[in-house]
């Protein structure tokens, strides 16, 4: 898939994707990424990309015109449109990013165009005309959309085939269908005893069914404690067995 990123700080995105899992996704050719700076599409000596907000108030607003020119150049190079590659604007007012959305985007063959806002945000007329989806990283305000774009890029990259060393590892992650959408269980590694704390004996038993059962119990209890909303969702979707329900009632 091809991802184009509109950002005033392309070097942030480029240095991020040059490392780790994202790098493997790009090196393998599963994801092709190109950054675009709207400043390159702005008029005048100062190549201005922002202006004061109508109605007054603090801060600046990103101008619609350089963004529209930048997007037109992207569409022309990609030779596609919003139907095959939606324009995603990262914004605190968007729908919260979750693994379901990530899985959907990761399965896209064509990819997407990402828009990273800065200042107070983007002129609403550009959003109304061109943006297909607004996505939030959470209920907090960052200085720019680059971090949310990087989070999205990382989450999508690790779902590409062959990118993780162990292809099963994302199937066992929190929110995955294999875990009924629940949270992952705790992980332990060597030594068997660290600072007097032993590894749970079930994990050392070598008995696959016992290990799977221990992990399911932990996953259910952790989710009930930290994210009861996910238990409700799993229950609604019919993903909890009678045994799961007994585990949830029995706190020991
Ligand atoms: C300072 S913020 C603008 C905040 C905006 N005035 C508001 O209150 O909703 C500048 C840019 O950072 C990005 N941003 C900030 N917080 C974000 C979040 N939680 N999720 C996604 N993008 C965010 C958006 O692209 C936004 O346009």
Tab-separated table of N, CA and C and ligand atoms in Angstrom, residues 62 89-94 115-122 135-146 148-149, ligand 1:
chain	number	residue	atom	x	y	z
A	62	UNK	N	-4.309	26.705	9.863
A	62	UNK	CA	-3.669	26.303	8.596
A	62	UNK	C	-4.550	26.707	7.416
A	89	UNK	N	-7.597	12.949	8.579
A	89	UNK	CA	-7.067	14.104	9.316
A	89	UNK	C	-7.019	13.727	10.792
A	90	UNK	N	-5.823	13.811	11.391
A	90	UNK	CA	-5.694	13.520	12.818
A	90	UNK	C	-6.117	14.750	13.602
A	91	UNK	N	-7.099	14.550	14.492
A	91	UNK	CA	-7.675	15.682	15.213
A	91	UNK	C	-8.287	15.200	16.523
A	92	UNK	N	-8.196	16.021	17.586
A	92	UNK	CA	-8.814	15.602	18.853
A	92	UNK	C	-10.325	15.405	18.733
A	93	UNK	N	-10.952	16.003	17.692
A	93	UNK	CA	-12.414	15.848	17.604
A	93	UNK	C	-12.818	14.598	16.809
A	94	UNK	N	-11.819	13.819	16.346
A	94	UNK	CA	-12.132	12.634	15.546
A	94	UNK	C	-12.577	11.455	16.387
A	115	UNK	N	-3.199	13.609	7.002
A	115	UNK	CA	-2.976	15.048	7.180
A	115	UNK	C	-2.681	15.334	8.649
A	116	UNK	N	-1.506	15.922	8.898
A	116	UNK	CA	-1.107	16.295	10.260
A	116	UNK	C	-1.363	17.785	10.452
A	117	UNK	N	-2.239	18.116	11.374
A	117	UNK	CA	-2.508	19.524	11.650
A	117	UNK	C	-1.444	20.127	12.547
A	118	UNK	N	-1.423	21.449	12.585
A	118	UNK	CA	-0.566	22.208	13.511
A	118	UNK	C	-1.345	23.439	13.935
A	119	UNK	N	-0.795	24.212	14.812
A	119	UNK	CA	-1.425	25.450	15.304
A	119	UNK	C	-2.786	25.131	15.940
A	120	UNK	N	-3.831	25.922	15.605
A	120	UNK	CA	-5.167	25.644	16.161
A	120	UNK	C	-5.919	24.606	15.334
A	121	UNK	N	-5.309	24.201	14.224
A	121	UNK	CA	-5.962	23.232	13.350
A	121	UNK	C	-6.054	23.767	11.930
A	122	UNK	N	-6.956	23.166	11.142
A	122	UNK	CA	-7.060	23.410	9.700
A	122	UNK	C	-8.351	24.156	9.402
A	135	UNK	N	-9.545	11.212	12.875
A	135	UNK	CA	-9.157	10.216	13.880
A	135	UNK	C	-8.406	10.900	15.010
A	136	UNK	N	-8.793	10.559	16.232
A	136	UNK	CA	-8.129	11.112	17.419
A	136	UNK	C	-7.265	10.039	18.069
A	137	UNK	N	-6.157	10.481	18.647
A	137	UNK	CA	-5.297	9.540	19.379
A	137	UNK	C	-5.781	9.380	20.811
A	138	UNK	N	-6.676	10.250	21.264
A	138	UNK	CA	-7.169	10.145	22.638
A	138	UNK	C	-7.632	11.501	23.125
A	139	UNK	N	-8.166	11.505	24.321
A	139	UNK	CA	-8.735	12.738	24.875
A	139	UNK	C	-7.667	13.611	25.510
A	140	UNK	N	-6.775	14.084	24.692
A	140	UNK	CA	-5.742	15.030	25.117
A	140	UNK	C	-5.311	15.790	23.876
A	141	UNK	N	-4.647	16.937	24.089
A	141	UNK	CA	-4.299	17.772	22.935
A	141	UNK	C	-2.782	17.829	22.771
A	142	UNK	N	-2.339	17.419	21.589
A	142	UNK	CA	-0.919	17.473	21.230
A	142	UNK	C	-0.679	18.741	20.420
A	143	UNK	N	0.602	19.046	20.156
A	143	UNK	CA	0.914	20.255	19.383
A	143	UNK	C	0.756	20.032	17.892
A	144	UNK	N	0.707	18.764	17.467
A	144	UNK	CA	0.601	18.509	16.036
A	144	UNK	C	0.120	17.102	15.757
A	145	UNK	N	-0.241	16.871	14.498
A	145	UNK	CA	-0.778	15.561	14.115
A	145	UNK	C	0.301	14.541	13.777
A	146	UNK	N	1.594	14.925	13.910
A	146	UNK	CA	2.654	13.987	13.517
A	146	UNK	C	2.700	12.768	14.438
A	148	UNK	N	0.206	11.368	16.264
A	148	UNK	CA	-0.887	10.458	15.890
A	148	UNK	C	-0.624	9.740	14.558
A	149	UNK	N	-0.062	10.462	13.575
A	149	UNK	CA	0.227	9.818	12.275
A	149	UNK	C	1.251	8.704	12.474
B	1	LIG	C1	-2.890	22.165	19.131
B	1	LIG	S1	-3.748	20.981	18.169
B	1	LIG	C2	-5.267	21.803	17.812
B	1	LIG	C3	-6.287	21.538	18.840
B	1	LIG	C4	-7.655	22.096	18.491
B	1	LIG	N1	-7.666	23.519	18.579
B	1	LIG	C5	-8.660	21.530	19.479
B	1	LIG	O1	-8.787	22.048	20.558
B	1	LIG	O2	-9.313	20.499	19.150
B	1	LIG	C6	-2.901	21.010	16.646
B	1	LIG	C7	-3.016	19.737	15.812
B	1	LIG	O3	-2.521	18.648	16.567
B	1	LIG	C8	-3.180	17.459	16.173
B	1	LIG	N2	-3.704	16.820	17.395
B	1	LIG	C9	-3.657	17.314	18.637
B	1	LIG	N3	-4.192	16.471	19.529
B	1	LIG	C10	-4.579	15.384	18.837
B	1	LIG	C11	-5.216	14.178	19.197
B	1	LIG	N4	-5.572	13.896	20.439
B	1	LIG	N5	-5.481	13.279	18.225
B	1	LIG	C12	-5.147	13.534	16.951
B	1	LIG	N6	-4.558	14.681	16.544
B	1	LIG	C13	-4.268	15.606	17.464
B	1	LIG	C14	-4.268	17.848	15.174
B	1	LIG	O4	-3.800	17.581	13.868
B	1	LIG	C15	-4.414	19.332	15.419
B	1	LIG	O5	-4.848	20.008	14.268
